[in-house]
Short mmCIF file of C-alpha atoms in Angstrom, two decimals:
data_model
loop_
_atom_site.label_atom_id
_atom_site.label_comp_id
_atom_site.label_asym_id
_atom_site.label_seq_id
_atom_site.Cartn_x
_atom_site.Cartn_y
_atom_site.Cartn_z
CA MET S 1 21.34 6.05 -9.35
CA GLY S 2 22.78 3.22 -10.67
CA LYS S 3 20.62 0.99 -7.76
CA TYR S 4 17.44 1.60 -10.07
CA GLY S 5 18.80 -0.46 -12.99
CA GLU S 6 16.72 -0.18 -15.89
CA GLU S 7 14.24 1.65 -14.06
CA SER S 8 16.87 4.73 -13.96
CA LYS S 9 15.09 5.77 -17.05
CA LEU S 10 12.04 6.75 -15.20
CA ILE S 11 13.83 8.97 -13.36
CA TYR S 12 13.38 12.64 -13.77
CA ASP S 13 16.77 14.36 -13.95
CA LEU S 14 17.42 18.28 -13.49
CA ALA S 15 20.27 18.58 -15.68
CA ASP S 16 21.19 21.93 -15.49
CA GLN S 17 20.83 23.33 -11.45
CA GLY S 18 23.43 25.55 -11.40
CA GLY S 19 26.07 22.96 -11.84
CA GLU S 20 24.05 20.54 -9.28
CA LEU S 21 23.12 17.18 -10.26
CA LEU S 22 19.65 16.73 -9.12
CA SER S 23 16.67 14.59 -9.35
CA LEU S 24 13.29 14.40 -8.38
CA ARG S 25 12.97 11.56 -5.69
CA TYR S 26 12.14 8.36 -7.26
CA ASP S 27 11.12 6.37 -4.33
CA LEU S 28 11.29 6.50 -0.76
CA THR S 29 14.10 3.46 0.10
CA VAL S 30 17.65 5.19 -1.66
CA PRO S 31 16.79 8.20 0.57
CA PHE S 32 16.40 6.37 3.69
CA ALA S 33 19.85 4.79 2.92
CA ARG S 34 21.40 8.33 2.57
CA TYR S 35 19.86 9.43 5.51
CA MET S 36 21.30 6.21 7.54
CA ALA S 37 24.44 6.99 6.28
CA LEU S 38 24.38 10.58 6.79
CA LYS S 39 23.32 10.26 10.34
CA LYS S 40 25.72 7.30 11.05
CA LEU S 41 22.66 5.24 12.35
CA ALA S 42 23.21 1.58 12.52
CA ASN S 43 19.76 0.43 13.44
CA PHE S 44 16.62 2.16 12.78
CA LYS S 45 13.00 1.42 12.58
CA ARG S 46 10.50 3.84 10.79
CA PHE S 47 7.43 4.27 8.34
CA HIS S 48 7.29 7.31 5.81
CA ILE S 49 4.67 8.47 3.81
CA GLY S 50 5.89 11.04 0.78
CA LYS S 51 5.24 11.99 -2.75
CA VAL S 52 7.61 10.42 -5.22
CA TYR S 53 7.92 11.00 -9.14
CA ARG S 54 8.17 9.00 -12.23
CA ARG S 55 8.83 9.45 -15.95
CA ASP S 56 6.29 6.94 -16.94
CA THR S 57 2.91 6.69 -19.00
CA PRO S 58 -0.07 7.38 -16.67
CA GLN S 59 -2.74 5.04 -16.65
CA ILE S 60 -5.16 6.51 -14.13
CA SER S 61 -7.72 3.22 -14.40
CA LYS S 62 -4.73 1.18 -12.79
CA GLY S 63 -3.61 3.82 -10.11
CA ARG S 64 -0.29 4.52 -12.24
CA TYR S 65 0.77 8.14 -11.84
CA ARG S 66 3.84 10.33 -12.49
CA GLU S 67 3.06 12.06 -9.14
CA PHE S 68 1.77 9.79 -6.34
CA TYR S 69 2.48 8.71 -2.72
CA GLN S 70 4.28 5.74 -1.42
CA CYS S 71 3.99 4.58 2.36
CA ASP S 72 7.31 2.77 3.19
CA TYR S 73 8.29 0.58 6.41
CA ASP S 74 11.73 -0.08 6.94
CA ILE S 75 13.83 -2.40 9.57
CA ALA S 76 17.70 -1.74 9.27
CA GLY S 77 20.26 -3.27 11.38
CA VAL S 78 21.45 -6.73 12.40
CA CYS S 79 19.03 -9.25 12.92
CA SER S 80 18.71 -13.30 13.11
CA PRO S 81 17.25 -14.96 9.92
CA MET S 82 13.57 -13.97 8.89
CA ILE S 83 12.69 -12.23 12.21
CA ALA S 84 12.17 -8.74 10.75
CA GLU S 85 10.68 -10.37 7.34
CA ALA S 86 8.31 -12.28 9.22
CA GLU S 87 7.21 -8.88 11.29
CA ILE S 88 7.00 -7.03 7.78
CA LEU S 89 4.66 -9.82 6.42
CA LEU S 90 2.33 -9.29 9.32
CA ILE S 91 2.27 -5.76 8.73
CA ILE S 92 1.43 -6.27 5.29
CA SER S 93 -1.21 -8.85 6.06
CA GLU S 94 -2.87 -6.43 8.96
CA VAL S 95 -3.22 -3.51 7.07
CA LEU S 96 -4.64 -5.18 4.11
CA LYS S 97 -7.30 -6.46 6.26
CA LYS S 98 -7.98 -3.26 8.01
CA LEU S 99 -8.48 -1.83 4.18
CA ASN S 100 -10.98 -4.75 3.47
CA LEU S 101 -9.81 -4.75 -0.42
CA GLY S 102 -10.84 -8.03 -0.55
CA GLY S 103 -8.70 -11.34 -1.29
CA CYS S 104 -5.24 -10.72 -1.34
CA SER S 105 -2.45 -12.84 -1.38
CA THR S 106 1.46 -11.93 -0.24
CA ILE S 107 3.85 -13.63 -2.68
CA ILE S 108 7.14 -14.05 -1.76
CA ASN S 109 10.53 -15.67 -3.08
CA HIS S 110 14.09 -15.31 -2.59
CA ARG S 111 16.83 -13.62 -5.05
CA GLY S 112 19.11 -16.69 -4.28
CA LEU S 113 16.63 -18.96 -5.21
CA LEU S 114 16.47 -17.17 -8.49
CA GLY S 115 20.22 -17.42 -9.05
CA ALA S 116 20.20 -21.01 -8.10
CA MET S 117 17.32 -21.48 -11.06
CA VAL S 118 19.13 -19.79 -13.39
CA GLU S 119 22.64 -21.80 -12.51
CA LEU S 120 20.57 -25.09 -12.48
CA ALA S 121 18.83 -24.57 -15.89
CA GLY S 122 22.62 -24.17 -17.08
CA CYS S 123 22.60 -20.70 -17.98
CA GLU S 124 25.41 -18.70 -17.23
CA ALA S 125 25.76 -16.48 -14.06
CA ALA S 126 26.27 -13.40 -16.11
CA ARG S 127 22.97 -13.94 -17.71
CA PHE S 128 21.00 -13.71 -14.10
CA LYS S 129 19.18 -10.37 -14.60
CA THR S 130 18.52 -10.56 -18.30
CA VAL S 131 17.02 -14.00 -17.81
CA CYS S 132 14.89 -12.99 -14.61
CA SER S 133 13.67 -9.90 -16.31
CA SER S 134 11.68 -12.12 -18.51
CA ILE S 135 10.92 -14.18 -16.09
CA ASP S 136 9.13 -11.22 -14.16
CA LYS S 137 6.93 -10.97 -17.34
CA LEU S 138 5.11 -14.40 -16.30
CA ASP S 139 2.35 -12.51 -14.34
CA LYS S 140 1.45 -10.50 -17.41
CA LEU S 141 2.44 -13.05 -20.42
CA PRO S 142 1.62 -16.41 -21.29
CA TRP S 143 4.93 -18.92 -20.88
CA GLU S 144 4.81 -19.31 -24.82
CA GLU S 145 5.76 -15.51 -25.25
CA VAL S 146 8.26 -15.34 -22.58
CA ARG S 147 10.01 -18.54 -23.90
CA ALA S 148 10.23 -17.03 -27.22
CA GLU S 149 11.88 -13.98 -25.83
CA LEU S 150 14.32 -16.45 -23.43
CA VAL S 151 15.40 -18.49 -26.83
CA ASP S 152 14.84 -15.69 -29.79
CA VAL S 153 15.71 -12.78 -28.32
CA LYS S 154 18.38 -13.67 -25.44
CA GLY S 155 20.18 -16.78 -26.79
CA LEU S 156 18.75 -19.54 -24.29
CA THR S 157 18.24 -22.94 -25.74
CA ASN S 158 15.06 -24.71 -25.69
CA GLU S 159 16.55 -26.93 -23.02
CA GLN S 160 17.57 -24.14 -20.39
CA ALA S 161 14.12 -22.53 -21.25
CA GLU S 162 12.17 -25.49 -20.62
CA GLU S 163 14.29 -26.22 -17.40
CA LEU S 164 13.58 -22.54 -16.34
CA HIS S 165 9.80 -23.25 -17.03
CA ARG S 166 9.78 -26.16 -14.66
CA PHE S 167 10.97 -24.31 -11.98
CA THR S 168 8.76 -21.06 -12.57
CA GLU S 169 5.50 -23.16 -12.05
CA LEU S 170 6.53 -24.03 -8.68
CA LYS S 171 4.11 -22.40 -6.44
CA GLY S 172 1.98 -22.93 -3.08
CA LYS S 173 1.95 -22.41 0.40
CA PRO S 174 5.29 -22.35 2.31
CA LYS S 175 5.14 -25.35 4.07
CA GLU S 176 3.58 -27.17 1.22
CA LEU S 177 6.39 -26.06 -1.53
CA LEU S 178 8.96 -26.85 0.76
CA LYS S 179 7.86 -30.07 1.53
CA ARG S 180 7.56 -30.65 -2.11
CA LEU S 181 10.92 -29.08 -2.92
CA LYS S 182 12.82 -31.12 -0.22
CA GLU S 183 10.91 -34.64 -1.68
CA GLU S 184 11.56 -33.85 -5.32
CA GLU S 185 15.39 -32.91 -4.47
CA GLN S 186 14.63 -29.78 -6.65
CA PHE S 187 17.46 -27.79 -5.32
CA ALA S 188 19.58 -31.04 -3.85
CA LYS S 189 22.62 -30.02 -5.99
CA HIS S 190 22.96 -26.58 -5.25
CA THR S 191 24.52 -25.48 -1.50
CA GLU S 192 23.09 -22.11 -1.29
CA ALA S 193 19.70 -22.81 -2.06
CA THR S 194 19.55 -25.81 0.50
CA GLU S 195 20.77 -23.10 2.88
CA ILE S 196 18.04 -20.60 1.87
CA LEU S 197 14.91 -23.06 1.97
CA SER S 198 16.05 -23.77 5.40
CA GLN S 199 15.48 -20.12 6.33
CA ILE S 200 12.09 -19.79 4.41
CA GLU S 201 11.26 -22.87 6.76
CA LEU S 202 11.87 -20.62 9.43
CA LEU S 203 9.82 -18.03 7.99
CA ALA S 204 7.10 -20.37 7.47
CA GLU S 205 7.22 -21.54 11.38
CA TYR S 206 7.59 -17.81 12.18
CA LEU S 207 4.40 -17.00 9.95
CA ASP S 208 2.78 -19.48 11.96
CA ALA S 209 3.03 -18.22 15.24
CA LEU S 210 1.91 -14.60 14.09
CA LYS S 211 -0.87 -16.33 12.13
CA VAL S 212 -0.01 -14.94 8.85
CA ASP S 213 -1.81 -17.26 6.41
CA ASP S 214 -1.99 -15.04 3.21
CA VAL S 215 1.39 -16.19 1.89
CA ILE S 216 2.11 -17.94 -1.36
CA PHE S 217 5.78 -19.02 -1.98
CA ASP S 218 6.12 -18.58 -5.94
CA LEU S 219 9.26 -19.39 -7.64
CA SER S 220 8.35 -17.17 -10.24
CA LEU S 221 8.34 -14.07 -8.25
CA ALA S 222 11.38 -11.76 -9.95
CA ARG S 223 11.73 -8.39 -8.74
CA GLY S 224 14.15 -5.45 -7.82
CA LEU S 225 16.91 -7.32 -8.84
CA ASP S 226 19.43 -4.62 -8.74
CA TYR S 227 19.31 -3.73 -4.87
CA TYR S 228 17.31 -6.59 -3.42
CA THR S 229 19.67 -9.32 -1.69
CA GLY S 230 17.35 -11.62 -0.29
CA LEU S 231 13.68 -12.21 0.46
CA VAL S 232 11.66 -10.24 -2.24
CA TYR S 233 7.57 -10.03 -2.10
CA GLU S 234 4.73 -8.26 -3.93
CA VAL S 235 0.86 -7.83 -2.89
CA LYS S 236 -1.80 -8.71 -5.46
CA LEU S 237 -5.35 -8.79 -5.40
CA LYS S 238 -7.17 -12.06 -6.29
CA ASP S 239 -9.96 -10.35 -8.23
CA PRO S 240 -9.34 -10.28 -11.82
CA LYS S 241 -11.41 -7.18 -12.11
CA TYR S 242 -8.51 -5.35 -10.68
CA SER S 243 -5.62 -5.19 -12.87
CA VAL S 244 -3.63 -2.35 -11.35
CA GLY S 245 -0.51 -4.92 -10.91
CA SER S 246 1.21 -5.21 -7.32
CA ILE S 247 -0.23 -2.84 -4.74
CA ALA S 248 2.57 -3.46 -2.49
CA GLY S 249 6.18 -4.69 -2.54
CA GLY S 250 9.29 -4.77 -1.08
CA GLY S 251 12.74 -7.08 0.10
CA ARG S 252 15.85 -7.52 1.80
CA TYR S 253 18.41 -4.85 0.68
CA ASP S 254 21.59 -5.50 2.75
CA ASP S 255 23.78 -3.37 0.59
CA LEU S 256 22.33 -0.32 -0.40
CA ILE S 257 22.94 1.65 2.89
CA GLY S 258 26.55 0.73 2.58
CA MET S 259 26.84 2.13 -0.71
CA PHE S 260 26.60 5.33 0.88
CA ALA S 261 27.87 4.73 4.74
CA GLY S 262 30.93 2.83 3.53
CA LYS S 263 29.99 -0.48 5.65
CA GLN S 264 27.23 -3.03 5.48
CA ILE S 265 24.19 -2.43 7.37
CA PRO S 266 21.46 -4.97 6.33
CA ALA S 267 17.59 -3.61 6.13
CA VAL S 268 14.52 -5.15 4.85
CA GLY S 269 11.38 -3.16 4.12
CA PHE S 270 8.25 -2.60 1.75
CA SER S 271 6.10 -0.01 0.16
CA PHE S 272 2.42 0.32 -0.71
CA GLY S 273 1.21 1.95 -3.59
CA ILE S 274 -1.05 4.25 -2.14
CA GLU S 275 -2.74 5.74 -5.25
CA ARG S 276 -3.26 2.00 -6.59
CA ILE S 277 -5.40 1.17 -3.34
CA PHE S 278 -7.21 4.09 -3.56
CA THR S 279 -8.25 2.83 -7.10
CA ILE S 280 -9.36 -0.16 -5.81
CA LEU S 281 -11.15 1.27 -2.82
CA GLU S 282 -13.18 3.82 -5.09
CA ASP S 283 -14.60 1.33 -7.19
CA LYS S 284 -15.58 -0.91 -4.34
CA MET S 285 -17.04 2.20 -2.39
CA GLN S 286 -18.96 3.86 -5.56
CA GLY S 287 -21.77 5.87 -4.10
CA LYS S 288 -20.76 5.37 -0.38
CA LEU S 289 -17.65 7.85 -0.72
CA ASN S 290 -18.39 11.00 1.02
CA ALA S 291 -15.84 13.84 0.39
CA CYS S 292 -17.47 15.64 3.22
CA SER S 293 -17.01 14.49 6.95
CA THR S 294 -19.30 16.61 8.68
CA LYS S 295 -22.08 14.83 10.81
CA VAL S 296 -24.48 17.68 11.72
CA LEU S 297 -25.23 21.08 9.89
CA VAL S 298 -26.54 23.46 12.48
CA ALA S 299 -29.35 25.40 10.69
CA SER S 300 -31.74 28.58 11.49
CA ILE S 301 -35.23 29.54 10.87
CA GLY S 302 -35.33 33.55 10.41
CA LYS S 303 -32.70 36.07 11.44
CA GLY S 304 -30.25 37.07 14.15
CA MET S 305 -29.45 33.15 14.56
CA VAL S 306 -25.61 33.13 13.68
CA ALA S 307 -24.65 33.53 17.44
CA GLU S 308 -27.08 31.07 18.70
CA LYS S 309 -25.76 28.43 16.03
CA MET S 310 -22.12 29.61 16.83
CA LYS S 311 -22.82 28.58 20.51
CA ILE S 312 -24.38 24.98 19.22
CA CYS S 313 -21.35 24.40 17.25
CA ARG S 314 -19.00 25.10 19.60
CA GLU S 315 -20.74 22.50 22.21
CA LEU S 316 -20.76 20.12 19.61
CA TRP S 317 -16.94 20.54 18.47
CA GLU S 318 -15.92 20.62 22.30
CA ALA S 319 -18.00 17.41 22.13
CA GLY S 320 -15.74 15.97 19.52
CA VAL S 321 -18.63 16.00 17.05
CA GLU S 322 -18.19 17.02 13.31
CA CYS S 323 -20.75 19.95 12.26
CA GLU S 324 -20.86 23.19 10.58
CA LEU S 325 -22.91 26.11 9.76
CA MET S 326 -23.36 28.14 6.62
CA TYR S 327 -21.53 31.56 6.41
CA LEU S 328 -24.65 33.28 5.88
CA ASP S 329 -26.67 35.30 8.12
CA SER S 330 -30.15 34.32 7.47
CA PRO S 331 -29.96 31.49 4.91
CA LYS S 332 -33.45 30.27 3.62
CA PRO S 333 -34.63 26.87 5.13
CA GLN S 334 -34.21 25.16 1.48
CA LYS S 335 -30.75 26.14 0.80
CA GLN S 336 -29.58 24.79 4.00
CA LEU S 337 -31.64 21.52 3.59
CA SER S 338 -30.49 21.18 -0.19
CA TYR S 339 -26.61 21.81 1.52
CA ALA S 340 -26.84 18.91 4.05
CA LEU S 341 -28.78 16.73 1.22
CA ASP S 342 -25.68 17.27 -1.57
CA ASN S 343 -23.02 17.10 1.00
CA ALA S 344 -24.79 13.68 2.42
CA ILE S 345 -24.64 15.31 6.12
CA PRO S 346 -26.86 12.93 8.17
CA PHE S 347 -28.09 15.23 10.66
CA MET S 348 -29.31 18.96 10.88
CA ILE S 349 -30.11 20.64 14.37
CA TRP S 350 -32.81 23.89 13.84
CA VAL S 351 -32.89 26.64 15.68
CA GLY S 352 -35.26 29.81 16.10
CA GLU S 353 -36.37 32.22 18.04
CA GLN S 354 -39.30 29.66 19.53
CA GLU S 355 -36.53 27.18 20.18
CA VAL S 356 -34.00 29.58 21.99
CA LYS S 357 -37.19 30.64 24.16
CA ASP S 358 -38.45 27.31 25.08
CA GLY S 359 -34.60 25.98 25.50
CA LEU S 360 -34.88 23.51 22.88
CA VAL S 361 -33.33 22.07 19.63
CA LYS S 362 -35.06 20.14 16.56
CA LEU S 363 -32.88 17.45 15.60
CA LYS S 364 -33.52 16.34 11.83
CA THR S 365 -32.34 12.71 10.97
CA MET S 366 -32.03 12.78 7.10
CA SER S 367 -32.45 9.46 6.08
CA THR S 368 -35.81 8.95 7.54
CA LYS S 369 -36.79 12.66 7.81
CA ASP S 370 -37.53 12.12 11.40
CA GLU S 371 -37.81 15.39 13.59
CA VAL S 372 -37.64 15.70 17.45
CA LEU S 373 -37.37 18.17 20.01
CA ILE S 374 -34.46 17.89 22.67
CA PRO S 375 -33.87 19.98 25.71
CA ARG S 376 -30.89 22.18 24.92
CA SER S 377 -28.89 20.65 28.14
CA GLU S 378 -29.18 17.23 26.58
CA PHE S 379 -28.93 17.75 22.73
CA VAL S 380 -25.01 16.99 22.62
CA ALA S 381 -25.41 13.40 24.53
CA ASN S 382 -28.43 12.57 22.16
CA ILE S 383 -26.63 13.69 18.95
CA LYS S 384 -23.74 11.39 19.84
CA GLU S 385 -25.99 8.48 20.64
CA CYS S 386 -27.61 8.76 17.10
CA ILE S 387 -24.09 8.81 14.96
CA ALA S 388 -22.67 6.11 17.21
CA LYS S 389 -25.71 3.92 16.09
CA MET S 390 -25.14 4.87 12.16
#
């Protein structure tokens, strides 16, 4: 639990469980690290969707809950610098494009650069985490409030705070910011930071090769410093309408698995906040969401049509068409029509004694109210064509 740092207070501890020390699962990363150690795995790549629990203050409008789903993707094992990170940033970019959330930016930084910033500002290394916890608030608070916390609460000098401010204002496309940092020699006096910038330059080259163009290099990003050891990143929407915070985030955590395995196994990964993404999608799709996936309601006129409707449903199901019938032996036509309208079912098939006798079915398109008689031998192909045109 120590790897969660200040967030440990959000863990649901189950203190009295027959003498066992147990907690509800806080995230999917630490359990993954334990699994790697238990199975003695040195290399592994996986995705995982599961529930996690946090003793937090729920904010429904912002997609913040106490019980929610996360979707994680992790790559564990030794690899050359920034290859796995580039693949992960590509996956994040592709998923967000498929979700069509609107403009998103994946913001990146490096834990080593944060350490260099703190050192170059003249702060003691021991203050790294407490300084970065203030820097992390810059996406929510103006600099003056963060500065007041650094100086008045955490004891930094005005000069140290201003030097940090100068660093945290640096952001831009990776290649553009790298060029600026090189020209202005921002980290020239810090050997480790210079090496890290070379790695980020390599990452920028890989992102170009993968055609990932939605990444921003931002020196104010500070997250997960209790277990991230290298590159860190998070995804935010550009639209100010959605104040849900980050919808995805992650980074490199080379030491976490080693806590359980007894030897270092480097790893890097990310997590999507599924509820936060759904909150945004629900807002964007207001009036378009339909809880019912049924495409066709098989309806009847008259009595004794249940078996016939079942035959029709069976044919449609075998063809991969989502359909259903009402669980009544002789429902009234208006009740069936209302059911289709209430559930936004786009098509209805009507069948009665005369249709059975003539070898026909009647197809009704709900949006236009058009009705057409179709030979029973052709109705499946006809309906599939209508659905494809939706």
